[in-house]
Each structure stands twice: as structure tokens, then as C-alpha cells.
mmCIF file with all atom_site columns, C-alpha atoms and ligand atoms in Angstrom:
data_model
loop_
_atom_site.group_PDB
_atom_site.id
_atom_site.type_symbol
_atom_site.label_atom_id
_atom_site.label_alt_id
_atom_site.label_comp_id
_atom_site.label_asym_id
_atom_site.label_entity_id
_atom_site.label_seq_id
_atom_site.pdbx_PDB_ins_code
_atom_site.Cartn_x
_atom_site.Cartn_y
_atom_site.Cartn_z
_atom_site.occupancy
_atom_site.B_iso_or_equiv
_atom_site.pdbx_formal_charge
_atom_site.auth_seq_id
_atom_site.auth_comp_id
_atom_site.auth_asym_id
_atom_site.auth_atom_id
_atom_site.pdbx_PDB_model_num
ATOM   1   C  CA  . MET A 1 1   ? -14.879 -49.462 -2.598  1.00 58.00 ? 1   MET A CA  1
ATOM   2   C  CA  . SER A 1 2   ? -16.679 -48.588 -5.706  1.00 75.00 ? 2   SER A CA  1
ATOM   3   C  CA  . ALA A 1 3   ? -15.649 -46.323 -8.713  1.00 77.00 ? 3   ALA A CA  1
ATOM   4   C  CA  . THR A 1 4   ? -18.242 -44.002 -8.158  1.00 83.00 ? 4   THR A CA  1
ATOM   5   C  CA  . LYS A 1 5   ? -17.484 -43.679 -4.448  1.00 86.00 ? 5   LYS A CA  1
ATOM   6   C  CA  . ASN A 1 6   ? -14.053 -43.805 -5.316  1.00 89.00 ? 6   ASN A CA  1
ATOM   7   C  CA  . THR A 1 7   ? -15.529 -40.221 -7.343  1.00 91.00 ? 7   THR A CA  1
ATOM   8   C  CA  . VAL A 1 8   ? -17.214 -39.044 -5.049  1.00 92.00 ? 8   VAL A CA  1
ATOM   9   C  CA  . VAL A 1 9   ? -14.448 -39.006 -2.186  1.00 93.00 ? 9   VAL A CA  1
ATOM   10  C  CA  . TYR A 1 10  ? -12.040 -37.192 -4.555  1.00 93.00 ? 10  TYR A CA  1
ATOM   11  C  CA  . ARG A 1 11  ? -14.593 -34.651 -5.511  1.00 93.00 ? 11  ARG A CA  1
ATOM   12  C  CA  . VAL A 1 12  ? -14.598 -33.807 -1.836  1.00 93.00 ? 12  VAL A CA  1
ATOM   13  C  CA  . ILE A 1 13  ? -11.084 -33.880 -0.951  1.00 94.00 ? 13  ILE A CA  1
ATOM   14  C  CA  . ILE A 1 14  ? -11.011 -31.282 -4.018  1.00 94.00 ? 14  ILE A CA  1
ATOM   15  C  CA  . GLY A 1 15  ? -13.638 -30.056 -3.038  1.00 95.00 ? 15  GLY A CA  1
ATOM   16  C  CA  . LEU A 1 16  ? -12.388 -29.012 0.937   1.00 94.00 ? 16  LEU A CA  1
ATOM   17  C  CA  . LEU A 1 17  ? -8.306  -27.781 -0.818  1.00 93.00 ? 17  LEU A CA  1
ATOM   18  C  CA  . LEU A 1 18  ? -10.473 -25.494 -2.999  1.00 92.00 ? 18  LEU A CA  1
ATOM   19  C  CA  . LEU A 1 19  ? -12.161 -24.067 -0.043  1.00 92.00 ? 19  LEU A CA  1
ATOM   20  C  CA  . THR A 1 20  ? -9.027  -23.797 1.922   1.00 92.00 ? 20  THR A CA  1
ATOM   21  C  CA  . ILE A 1 21  ? -7.052  -22.085 -1.097  1.00 91.00 ? 21  ILE A CA  1
ATOM   22  C  CA  . VAL A 1 22  ? -10.112 -19.681 -0.798  1.00 89.00 ? 22  VAL A CA  1
ATOM   23  C  CA  . GLY A 1 23  ? -9.764  -19.216 2.750   1.00 89.00 ? 23  GLY A CA  1
ATOM   24  C  CA  . LEU A 1 24  ? -6.334  -18.597 2.671   1.00 86.00 ? 24  LEU A CA  1
ATOM   25  C  CA  . VAL A 1 25  ? -6.455  -16.137 0.028   1.00 86.00 ? 25  VAL A CA  1
ATOM   26  C  CA  . LEU A 1 26  ? -9.399  -14.590 1.616   1.00 82.00 ? 26  LEU A CA  1
ATOM   27  C  CA  . LYS A 1 27  ? -7.065  -13.913 4.633   1.00 81.00 ? 27  LYS A CA  1
ATOM   28  C  CA  . PHE A 1 28  ? -3.604  -13.623 3.377   1.00 80.00 ? 28  PHE A CA  1
ATOM   29  C  CA  . VAL A 1 29  ? -4.750  -11.000 0.138   1.00 80.00 ? 29  VAL A CA  1
ATOM   30  C  CA  . VAL A 1 30  ? -7.592  -9.819  0.555   1.00 81.00 ? 30  VAL A CA  1
ATOM   31  C  CA  . LEU A 1 31  ? -8.575  -9.263  4.141   1.00 80.00 ? 31  LEU A CA  1
ATOM   32  C  CA  . GLY A 1 32  ? -5.242  -8.643  5.829   1.00 79.00 ? 32  GLY A CA  1
ATOM   33  C  CA  . ARG A 1 33  ? -5.392  -8.727  9.994   1.00 82.00 ? 33  ARG A CA  1
ATOM   34  C  CA  . THR A 1 34  ? -7.560  -5.628  11.203  1.00 82.00 ? 34  THR A CA  1
ATOM   35  C  CA  . GLY A 1 35  ? -8.983  -4.949  14.560  1.00 78.00 ? 35  GLY A CA  1
ATOM   36  C  CA  . THR A 1 36  ? -11.578 -3.345  15.889  1.00 72.00 ? 36  THR A CA  1
ATOM   37  C  CA  . GLU A 1 37  ? -12.825 0.291   14.911  1.00 72.00 ? 37  GLU A CA  1
ATOM   38  C  CA  . VAL A 1 38  ? -11.674 3.108   17.098  1.00 72.00 ? 38  VAL A CA  1
ATOM   39  C  CA  . ASP A 1 39  ? -12.316 6.252   15.796  1.00 83.00 ? 39  ASP A CA  1
ATOM   40  C  CA  . GLY A 1 40  ? -14.472 5.239   12.781  1.00 87.00 ? 40  GLY A CA  1
ATOM   41  C  CA  . ARG A 1 41  ? -10.970 4.084   11.318  1.00 92.00 ? 41  ARG A CA  1
ATOM   42  C  CA  . VAL A 1 42  ? -10.183 0.727   10.249  1.00 92.00 ? 42  VAL A CA  1
ATOM   43  C  CA  . THR A 1 43  ? -6.862  -0.584  12.547  1.00 94.00 ? 43  THR A CA  1
ATOM   44  C  CA  . ILE A 1 44  ? -4.401  -2.505  10.499  1.00 95.00 ? 44  ILE A CA  1
ATOM   45  C  CA  . LEU A 1 45  ? -2.695  -4.737  13.322  1.00 94.00 ? 45  LEU A CA  1
ATOM   46  C  CA  . LEU A 1 46  ? 1.018   -4.202  13.249  1.00 95.00 ? 46  LEU A CA  1
ATOM   47  C  CA  . ASP A 1 47  ? 4.041   -5.437  15.322  1.00 94.00 ? 47  ASP A CA  1
ATOM   48  C  CA  . PRO A 1 48  ? 6.427   -2.453  16.417  1.00 93.00 ? 48  PRO A CA  1
ATOM   49  C  CA  . SER A 1 49  ? 8.916   -3.411  13.660  1.00 93.00 ? 49  SER A CA  1
ATOM   50  C  CA  . GLU A 1 50  ? 6.357   -3.524  10.803  1.00 94.00 ? 50  GLU A CA  1
ATOM   51  C  CA  . ARG A 1 51  ? 4.827   -0.474  11.980  1.00 95.00 ? 51  ARG A CA  1
ATOM   52  C  CA  . VAL A 1 52  ? 8.378   0.927   11.178  1.00 94.00 ? 52  VAL A CA  1
ATOM   53  C  CA  . VAL A 1 53  ? 8.579   -0.125  7.505   1.00 93.00 ? 53  VAL A CA  1
ATOM   54  C  CA  . VAL A 1 54  ? 4.942   1.528   6.893   1.00 95.00 ? 54  VAL A CA  1
ATOM   55  C  CA  . LEU A 1 55  ? 5.539   4.485   9.066   1.00 96.00 ? 55  LEU A CA  1
ATOM   56  C  CA  . ASN A 1 56  ? 9.086   5.589   7.085   1.00 94.00 ? 56  ASN A CA  1
ATOM   57  C  CA  . GLU A 1 57  ? 7.623   5.039   3.981   1.00 94.00 ? 57  GLU A CA  1
ATOM   58  C  CA  . MET A 1 58  ? 5.042   7.590   5.277   1.00 96.00 ? 58  MET A CA  1
ATOM   59  C  CA  . ARG A 1 59  ? 8.006   9.965   6.024   1.00 97.00 ? 59  ARG A CA  1
ATOM   60  C  CA  . GLN A 1 60  ? 9.287   9.663   2.428   1.00 96.00 ? 60  GLN A CA  1
ATOM   61  C  CA  . PHE A 1 61  ? 6.510   10.607  1.123   1.00 97.00 ? 61  PHE A CA  1
ATOM   62  C  CA  . LEU A 1 62  ? 6.258   13.950  3.366   1.00 98.00 ? 62  LEU A CA  1
ATOM   63  C  CA  . VAL A 1 63  ? 9.906   14.145  2.436   1.00 98.00 ? 63  VAL A CA  1
ATOM   64  C  CA  . GLY A 1 64  ? 9.741   13.402  -1.390  1.00 98.00 ? 64  GLY A CA  1
ATOM   65  C  CA  . ILE A 1 65  ? 6.416   15.937  -1.943  1.00 98.00 ? 65  ILE A CA  1
ATOM   66  C  CA  . GLN A 1 66  ? 8.087   18.899  0.926   1.00 98.00 ? 66  GLN A CA  1
ATOM   67  C  CA  . GLN A 1 67  ? 11.512  18.609  -1.851  1.00 98.00 ? 67  GLN A CA  1
ATOM   68  C  CA  . MET A 1 68  ? 8.641   18.828  -5.442  1.00 98.00 ? 68  MET A CA  1
ATOM   69  C  CA  . LEU A 1 69  ? 7.265   21.403  -4.133  1.00 98.00 ? 69  LEU A CA  1
ATOM   70  C  CA  . GLU A 1 70  ? 10.643  23.206  -3.809  1.00 98.00 ? 70  GLU A CA  1
ATOM   71  C  CA  . ALA A 1 71  ? 11.718  21.958  -7.227  1.00 98.00 ? 71  ALA A CA  1
ATOM   72  C  CA  . ALA A 1 72  ? 8.329   23.552  -8.699  1.00 98.00 ? 72  ALA A CA  1
ATOM   73  C  CA  . GLU A 1 73  ? 8.478   26.588  -7.345  1.00 98.00 ? 73  GLU A CA  1
ATOM   74  C  CA  . ARG A 1 74  ? 12.549  26.971  -8.960  1.00 97.00 ? 74  ARG A CA  1
ATOM   75  C  CA  . LYS A 1 75  ? 11.182  25.702  -12.216 1.00 98.00 ? 75  LYS A CA  1
ATOM   76  C  CA  . ASP A 1 76  ? 13.118  22.419  -12.067 1.00 98.00 ? 76  ASP A CA  1
ATOM   77  C  CA  . ALA A 1 77  ? 11.980  19.175  -13.789 1.00 98.00 ? 77  ALA A CA  1
ATOM   78  C  CA  . ALA A 1 78  ? 15.308  17.587  -13.588 1.00 98.00 ? 78  ALA A CA  1
ATOM   79  C  CA  . ALA A 1 79  ? 14.823  17.636  -9.819  1.00 98.00 ? 79  ALA A CA  1
ATOM   80  C  CA  . ILE A 1 80  ? 11.293  16.623  -10.286 1.00 98.00 ? 80  ILE A CA  1
ATOM   81  C  CA  . VAL A 1 81  ? 12.286  13.217  -11.655 1.00 98.00 ? 81  VAL A CA  1
ATOM   82  C  CA  . LYS A 1 82  ? 15.073  12.785  -9.292  1.00 98.00 ? 82  LYS A CA  1
ATOM   83  C  CA  . ILE A 1 83  ? 12.729  13.157  -5.871  1.00 98.00 ? 83  ILE A CA  1
ATOM   84  C  CA  . THR A 1 84  ? 9.808   10.903  -7.591  1.00 98.00 ? 84  THR A CA  1
ATOM   85  C  CA  . ARG A 1 85  ? 11.550  8.770   -8.978  1.00 96.00 ? 85  ARG A CA  1
ATOM   86  C  CA  . PRO A 1 86  ? 12.600  6.494   -5.605  1.00 95.00 ? 86  PRO A CA  1
ATOM   87  C  CA  . LEU A 1 87  ? 8.817   7.029   -4.519  1.00 96.00 ? 87  LEU A CA  1
ATOM   88  C  CA  . GLY A 1 88  ? 7.441   4.813   -7.542  1.00 96.00 ? 88  GLY A CA  1
ATOM   89  C  CA  . MET A 1 89  ? 6.762   1.055   -7.689  1.00 92.00 ? 89  MET A CA  1
ATOM   90  C  CA  . ALA A 1 90  ? 10.467  0.256   -7.067  1.00 86.00 ? 90  ALA A CA  1
ATOM   91  C  CA  . ALA A 1 91  ? 9.692   1.420   -3.140  1.00 81.00 ? 91  ALA A CA  1
ATOM   92  C  CA  . ALA A 1 92  ? 6.687   -0.939  -3.597  1.00 77.00 ? 92  ALA A CA  1
ATOM   93  C  CA  . HIS A 1 93  ? 8.359   -3.797  -3.408  1.00 76.00 ? 93  HIS A CA  1
ATOM   94  C  CA  . ALA A 1 94  ? 10.731  -3.460  -0.134  1.00 76.00 ? 94  ALA A CA  1
ATOM   95  C  CA  . VAL A 1 95  ? 7.429   -4.283  2.086   1.00 81.00 ? 95  VAL A CA  1
ATOM   96  C  CA  . PRO A 1 96  ? 8.433   -7.437  3.592   1.00 84.00 ? 96  PRO A CA  1
ATOM   97  C  CA  . PRO A 1 97  ? 5.769   -10.598 2.295   1.00 81.00 ? 97  PRO A CA  1
ATOM   98  C  CA  . GLY A 1 98  ? 5.214   -10.894 5.854   1.00 89.00 ? 98  GLY A CA  1
ATOM   99  C  CA  . LEU A 1 99  ? 3.256   -7.320  6.071   1.00 92.00 ? 99  LEU A CA  1
ATOM   100 C  CA  . ALA A 1 100 ? 1.921   -7.397  3.345   1.00 90.00 ? 100 ALA A CA  1
ATOM   101 C  CA  . ALA A 1 101 ? -0.259  -10.712 4.332   1.00 91.00 ? 101 ALA A CA  1
ATOM   102 C  CA  . LYS A 1 102 ? -1.067  -7.560  6.796   1.00 94.00 ? 102 LYS A CA  1
ATOM   103 C  CA  . LEU A 1 103 ? -2.952  -5.464  5.239   1.00 94.00 ? 103 LEU A CA  1
ATOM   104 C  CA  . PRO A 1 104 ? -5.871  -5.469  4.139   1.00 94.00 ? 104 PRO A CA  1
ATOM   105 C  CA  . LEU A 1 105 ? -7.055  -5.527  -0.006  1.00 93.00 ? 105 LEU A CA  1
ATOM   106 C  CA  . GLU A 1 106 ? -7.960  -1.973  -0.637  1.00 93.00 ? 106 GLU A CA  1
ATOM   107 C  CA  . PHE A 1 107 ? -4.913  -0.988  1.365   1.00 95.00 ? 107 PHE A CA  1
ATOM   108 C  CA  . LYS A 1 108 ? -2.910  -2.566  -0.453  1.00 94.00 ? 108 LYS A CA  1
ATOM   109 C  CA  . THR A 1 109 ? -4.349  -1.169  -4.010  1.00 95.00 ? 109 THR A CA  1
ATOM   110 C  CA  . LEU A 1 110 ? -4.251  2.017   -2.848  1.00 96.00 ? 110 LEU A CA  1
ATOM   111 C  CA  . GLY A 1 111 ? -0.821  1.671   -2.053  1.00 95.00 ? 111 GLY A CA  1
ATOM   112 C  CA  . HIS A 1 112 ? 0.358   0.550   -5.750  1.00 95.00 ? 112 HIS A CA  1
ATOM   113 C  CA  . SER A 1 113 ? -1.739  3.103   -6.826  1.00 97.00 ? 113 SER A CA  1
ATOM   114 C  CA  . VAL A 1 114 ? 0.503   5.813   -5.251  1.00 97.00 ? 114 VAL A CA  1
ATOM   115 C  CA  . HIS A 1 115 ? 3.594   4.602   -5.805  1.00 97.00 ? 115 HIS A CA  1
ATOM   116 C  CA  . ASN A 1 116 ? 2.469   4.170   -10.077 1.00 97.00 ? 116 ASN A CA  1
ATOM   117 C  CA  . ASP A 1 117 ? 1.844   7.460   -10.049 1.00 98.00 ? 117 ASP A CA  1
ATOM   118 C  CA  . PHE A 1 118 ? 5.540   9.016   -8.642  1.00 98.00 ? 118 PHE A CA  1
ATOM   119 C  CA  . ASP A 1 119 ? 6.392   6.403   -11.584 1.00 98.00 ? 119 ASP A CA  1
ATOM   120 C  CA  . ARG A 1 120 ? 4.355   8.791   -13.876 1.00 98.00 ? 120 ARG A CA  1
ATOM   121 C  CA  . ILE A 1 121 ? 5.134   11.919  -12.456 1.00 98.00 ? 121 ILE A CA  1
ATOM   122 C  CA  . ALA A 1 122 ? 8.572   10.820  -12.115 1.00 98.00 ? 122 ALA A CA  1
ATOM   123 C  CA  . MET A 1 123 ? 8.226   9.837   -16.381 1.00 98.00 ? 123 MET A CA  1
ATOM   124 C  CA  . ASP A 1 124 ? 5.984   12.663  -17.334 1.00 98.00 ? 124 ASP A CA  1
ATOM   125 C  CA  . ALA A 1 125 ? 8.017   15.745  -15.874 1.00 98.00 ? 125 ALA A CA  1
ATOM   126 C  CA  . GLU A 1 126 ? 11.534  14.227  -17.621 1.00 98.00 ? 126 GLU A CA  1
ATOM   127 C  CA  . ALA A 1 127 ? 8.858   13.868  -21.205 1.00 98.00 ? 127 ALA A CA  1
ATOM   128 C  CA  . MET A 1 128 ? 7.623   17.221  -20.871 1.00 97.00 ? 128 MET A CA  1
ATOM   129 C  CA  . ASN A 1 129 ? 9.514   19.042  -18.228 1.00 97.00 ? 129 ASN A CA  1
ATOM   130 C  CA  . ASP A 1 130 ? 6.412   20.919  -17.697 1.00 98.00 ? 130 ASP A CA  1
ATOM   131 C  CA  . VAL A 1 131 ? 6.509   21.364  -13.673 1.00 98.00 ? 131 VAL A CA  1
ATOM   132 C  CA  . GLN A 1 132 ? 2.957   22.484  -13.350 1.00 98.00 ? 132 GLN A CA  1
ATOM   133 C  CA  . LEU A 1 133 ? 1.818   19.328  -14.721 1.00 98.00 ? 133 LEU A CA  1
ATOM   134 C  CA  . SER A 1 134 ? 3.877   17.891  -11.972 1.00 98.00 ? 134 SER A CA  1
ATOM   135 C  CA  . LEU A 1 135 ? 2.036   20.133  -9.300  1.00 98.00 ? 135 LEU A CA  1
ATOM   136 C  CA  . ARG A 1 136 ? -1.312  18.894  -10.541 1.00 98.00 ? 136 ARG A CA  1
ATOM   137 C  CA  . GLN A 1 137 ? -0.460  15.489  -10.931 1.00 98.00 ? 137 GLN A CA  1
ATOM   138 C  CA  . LEU A 1 138 ? 0.778   15.680  -6.702  1.00 98.00 ? 138 LEU A CA  1
ATOM   139 C  CA  . GLY A 1 139 ? -2.282  17.099  -6.280  1.00 98.00 ? 139 GLY A CA  1
ATOM   140 C  CA  . GLN A 1 140 ? -4.880  14.157  -7.366  1.00 98.00 ? 140 GLN A CA  1
ATOM   141 C  CA  . THR A 1 141 ? -2.806  11.889  -5.962  1.00 98.00 ? 141 THR A CA  1
ATOM   142 C  CA  . MET A 1 142 ? -2.721  13.690  -2.685  1.00 98.00 ? 142 MET A CA  1
ATOM   143 C  CA  . ASN A 1 143 ? -6.189  12.848  -2.914  1.00 98.00 ? 143 ASN A CA  1
ATOM   144 C  CA  . LYS A 1 144 ? -5.445  9.049   -2.083  1.00 98.00 ? 144 LYS A CA  1
ATOM   145 C  CA  . CYS A 1 145 ? -3.263  9.850   0.578   1.00 98.00 ? 145 CYS A CA  1
ATOM   146 C  CA  . VAL A 1 146 ? -5.910  11.625  2.294   1.00 97.00 ? 146 VAL A CA  1
ATOM   147 C  CA  . ALA A 1 147 ? -8.745  8.999   1.331   1.00 97.00 ? 147 ALA A CA  1
ATOM   148 C  CA  . CYS A 1 148 ? -6.170  6.169   2.827   1.00 97.00 ? 148 CYS A CA  1
ATOM   149 C  CA  . HIS A 1 149 ? -5.601  8.248   6.065   1.00 97.00 ? 149 HIS A CA  1
ATOM   150 C  CA  . ALA A 1 150 ? -9.864  9.010   6.505   1.00 95.00 ? 150 ALA A CA  1
ATOM   151 C  CA  . THR A 1 151 ? -9.810  4.902   6.775   1.00 94.00 ? 151 THR A CA  1
ATOM   152 C  CA  . TYR A 1 152 ? -7.474  3.291   7.639   1.00 95.00 ? 152 TYR A CA  1
ATOM   153 C  CA  . GLN A 1 153 ? -4.589  3.498   11.327  1.00 95.00 ? 153 GLN A CA  1
ATOM   154 C  CA  . ILE A 1 154 ? -2.311  1.594   12.583  1.00 95.00 ? 154 ILE A CA  1
ATOM   155 C  CA  . ALA A 1 155 ? -2.568  -0.407  15.722  1.00 91.00 ? 155 ALA A CA  1
ATOM   156 C  CA  . LEU A 1 156 ? -0.293  -2.905  18.009  1.00 86.00 ? 156 LEU A CA  1
ATOM   157 C  CA  . PRO A 1 157 ? -2.337  -6.370  18.157  1.00 83.00 ? 157 PRO A CA  1
ATOM   158 C  CA  . PRO A 1 158 ? -4.443  -6.688  22.077  1.00 79.00 ? 158 PRO A CA  1
ATOM   159 C  CA  . GLY A 1 159 ? -2.327  -8.178  24.240  1.00 73.00 ? 159 GLY A CA  1
ATOM   160 C  CA  . PRO A 1 160 ? 1.267   -8.765  26.578  1.00 63.00 ? 160 PRO A CA  1
ATOM   161 C  CA  . ARG A 1 161 ? 4.009   -7.066  24.456  1.00 53.00 ? 161 ARG A CA  1
ATOM   162 C  CA  . GLN A 1 162 ? 7.870   -5.665  25.298  1.00 47.00 ? 162 GLN A CA  1
HETATM 163 C  C1  . HEC B 2 .   ? -2.630  2.668   1.588   1.00 79.76 ? 1   HEC B C1  1
HETATM 164 C  C2  . HEC B 2 .   ? -2.924  3.669   2.590   1.00 79.76 ? 1   HEC B C2  1
HETATM 165 C  C3  . HEC B 2 .   ? -1.934  5.306   2.793   1.00 79.76 ? 1   HEC B C3  1
HETATM 166 C  C4  . HEC B 2 .   ? -1.564  5.843   1.844   1.00 79.76 ? 1   HEC B C4  1
HETATM 167 C  C5  . HEC B 2 .   ? -2.173  5.667   -0.170  1.00 79.76 ? 1   HEC B C5  1
HETATM 168 C  C6  . HEC B 2 .   ? -1.376  7.195   2.015   1.00 79.76 ? 1   HEC B C6  1
HETATM 169 N  N1  . HEC B 2 .   ? -0.481  6.702   3.315   1.00 79.76 ? 1   HEC B N1  1
HETATM 170 FE FE1 . HEC B 2 .   ? 0.375   7.404   5.223   1.00 79.76 ? 1   HEC B FE1 1
HETATM 171 N  N2  . HEC B 2 .   ? -0.269  6.368   6.457   1.00 79.76 ? 1   HEC B N2  1
HETATM 172 C  C7  . HEC B 2 .   ? -1.225  5.499   6.036   1.00 79.76 ? 1   HEC B C7  1
HETATM 173 C  C8  . HEC B 2 .   ? -1.105  4.849   7.221   1.00 79.76 ? 1   HEC B C8  1
HETATM 174 C  C9  . HEC B 2 .   ? -2.614  3.536   8.158   1.00 79.76 ? 1   HEC B C9  1
HETATM 175 C  C10 . HEC B 2 .   ? -0.635  6.021   8.608   1.00 79.76 ? 1   HEC B C10 1
HETATM 176 C  C11 . HEC B 2 .   ? -1.081  5.113   9.828   1.00 79.76 ? 1   HEC B C11 1
HETATM 177 C  C12 . HEC B 2 .   ? -1.858  6.337   10.241  1.00 79.76 ? 1   HEC B C12 1
HETATM 178 C  C13 . HEC B 2 .   ? -2.638  5.825   12.509  1.00 79.76 ? 1   HEC B C13 1
HETATM 179 O  O1  . HEC B 2 .   ? -1.768  4.799   12.753  1.00 79.76 ? 1   HEC B O1  1
HETATM 180 O  O2  . HEC B 2 .   ? -3.133  6.886   12.807  1.00 79.76 ? 1   HEC B O2  1
HETATM 181 C  C14 . HEC B 2 .   ? -0.117  6.380   7.866   1.00 79.76 ? 1   HEC B C14 1
HETATM 182 C  C15 . HEC B 2 .   ? 0.906   7.785   8.876   1.00 79.76 ? 1   HEC B C15 1
HETATM 183 C  C16 . HEC B 2 .   ? 1.574   8.703   8.142   1.00 79.76 ? 1   HEC B C16 1
HETATM 184 C  C17 . HEC B 2 .   ? 2.486   9.997   8.306   1.00 79.76 ? 1   HEC B C17 1
HETATM 185 C  C18 . HEC B 2 .   ? 2.555   9.843   9.634   1.00 79.76 ? 1   HEC B C18 1
HETATM 186 C  C19 . HEC B 2 .   ? 4.029   8.566   9.783   1.00 79.76 ? 1   HEC B C19 1
HETATM 187 C  C20 . HEC B 2 .   ? 4.354   8.492   10.951  1.00 79.76 ? 1   HEC B C20 1
HETATM 188 O  O3  . HEC B 2 .   ? 6.150   8.421   11.146  1.00 79.76 ? 1   HEC B O3  1
HETATM 189 O  O4  . HEC B 2 .   ? 4.007   8.655   11.954  1.00 79.76 ? 1   HEC B O4  1
HETATM 190 C  C21 . HEC B 2 .   ? 2.408   10.632  7.267   1.00 79.76 ? 1   HEC B C21 1
HETATM 191 C  C22 . HEC B 2 .   ? 3.060   11.647  7.674   1.00 79.76 ? 1   HEC B C22 1
HETATM 192 C  C23 . HEC B 2 .   ? 2.144   10.408  6.139   1.00 79.76 ? 1   HEC B C23 1
HETATM 193 N  N3  . HEC B 2 .   ? 1.366   8.841   6.660   1.00 79.76 ? 1   HEC B N3  1
HETATM 194 C  C24 . HEC B 2 .   ? 2.678   10.804  5.165   1.00 79.76 ? 1   HEC B C24 1
HETATM 195 C  C25 . HEC B 2 .   ? 1.683   10.243  3.276   1.00 79.76 ? 1   HEC B C25 1
HETATM 196 C  C26 . HEC B 2 .   ? 1.315   10.658  2.402   1.00 79.76 ? 1   HEC B C26 1
HETATM 197 C  C27 . HEC B 2 .   ? 2.202   12.098  2.068   1.00 79.76 ? 1   HEC B C27 1
HETATM 198 C  C28 . HEC B 2 .   ? 0.365   10.435  0.970   1.00 79.76 ? 1   HEC B C28 1
HETATM 199 C  C29 . HEC B 2 .   ? 0.613   10.219  0.170   1.00 79.76 ? 1   HEC B C29 1
HETATM 200 C  C30 . HEC B 2 .   ? 1.761   10.348  -0.888  1.00 79.76 ? 1   HEC B C30 1
HETATM 201 C  C31 . HEC B 2 .   ? 0.453   8.615   2.141   1.00 79.76 ? 1   HEC B C31 1
HETATM 202 N  N4  . HEC B 2 .   ? 1.108   9.062   3.331   1.00 79.76 ? 1   HEC B N4  1
HETATM 203 C  C32 . HEC B 2 .   ? -0.428  7.919   1.366   1.00 79.76 ? 1   HEC B C32 1
HETATM 204 C  C33 . HEC B 2 .   ? -1.470  5.164   5.021   1.00 79.76 ? 1   HEC B C33 1
HETATM 205 C  C34 . HEC B 2 .   ? -1.246  5.825   4.251   1.00 79.76 ? 1   HEC B C34 1
#
């Protein structure tokens, strides 16, 4: 084979590799595994055990918020620090990688942003001892809970199971 032919072959191979990488990133980082919309919301297709992981995390949010409201009523900023810290990014790292690949990028971004907010609430409550600030921050963060719930729901993939 001539040198120029070789160059063309290499370029084609590199091009195909790049396309494959772009395809993989698109599938596992950006798109996730989603199905048809049922009620206007995008359905994320998760296996039952993965759904349990996501819903567990959600209920921890709910429990945390309930405890935060009581702590704020008592003007107990130290308790708010204790309650919100475990809801921060530390919790997000517990998500198994196989599950992360099925979640669309926007979902992951919103989720991370909520965890970051709880870290921020914990930090500020510790530094400023101001429960009014914590409440204001919680109200803003909960816009993200609302936005995500308006956009996504979880479904099991179609086909025989269990
Ligand atoms: C990135 C998206 C996203 C964010 C952010 C989010 N949720 Fe969720 N949440 C979901 C999805 C999806 C479901 C499943 C809904 C369905 O399948 O109908 C869910 C379900 C829940 C449930 C029901 C749990 C169960 O056991 O059925 C609760 C409670 C909940 N979320 C609370 C919250 C709270 C509180 C926040 C904010 C602090 C929050 N979520 C933020 C996506 C999100």
C-alpha cells in the first residue's frame, strides 16, 4: 500500500474510533435510558433494584426537610448542619455507576445541584448560625425538586420480568 493510502486508512480508523467514543458518551452520559412519555413526563427505565436506590435517596430528602423545618422552628442551626450534611455530595457518590449510565445528563445535573445545595446549606448554617437563611435556601433548592418531578418519572423497562 502507498503512503497516502495508508494515511487515508488511518484517518478512517481514527474517525470511526472518534464516532464510537462520541456515541458511547451520548448513550451513557447524556441520554441515559429513557422510554416513552406517559403523562408528559420522560420515563427513565430502571431495574427494580435501581429504582429502590433512587427512591430511597428521595425519601431521605423528604425526611431531612421535615427535620430541618422542626430544627428551624427551634432556631437550632447546629441541628440543621447535622441534618443537611448527609444529604450533600457525599450521598451522590453512593450511586452505582451502572445506574448513573441510565440517567439522562439533565437529571444527573439537577440531582448533583440539589446535593451541592445541601452542602452549601450545611456550610452556611455552621458559619452564620442563621436558620432564616437556611429556610430561604431550602425554599430555593426545592424549586429543583419540583422541576425534576415535573420532568421525569421512573418506569421498569418493557418485557417479561420477575
Ligand atoms: C433529578 C431529579 C430529581 C430531583 C432533583 C428530586 N427528585 Fe424526587 N423523585 C424523582 C423521580 C424521577 C421520582 C420518581 C417519580 C415517579 O416515578 O413518578 C422521585 C420520587 C420522589 C419521592 C417519592 C419516593 C417514593 O418512595 O416513592 C419523594 C418523596 C421525593 N422524590 C422527594 C424529593 C425531594 C424532597 C427532592 C428535593 C430535595 C427531590 N425529590 C428531588 C426525581 C427527582
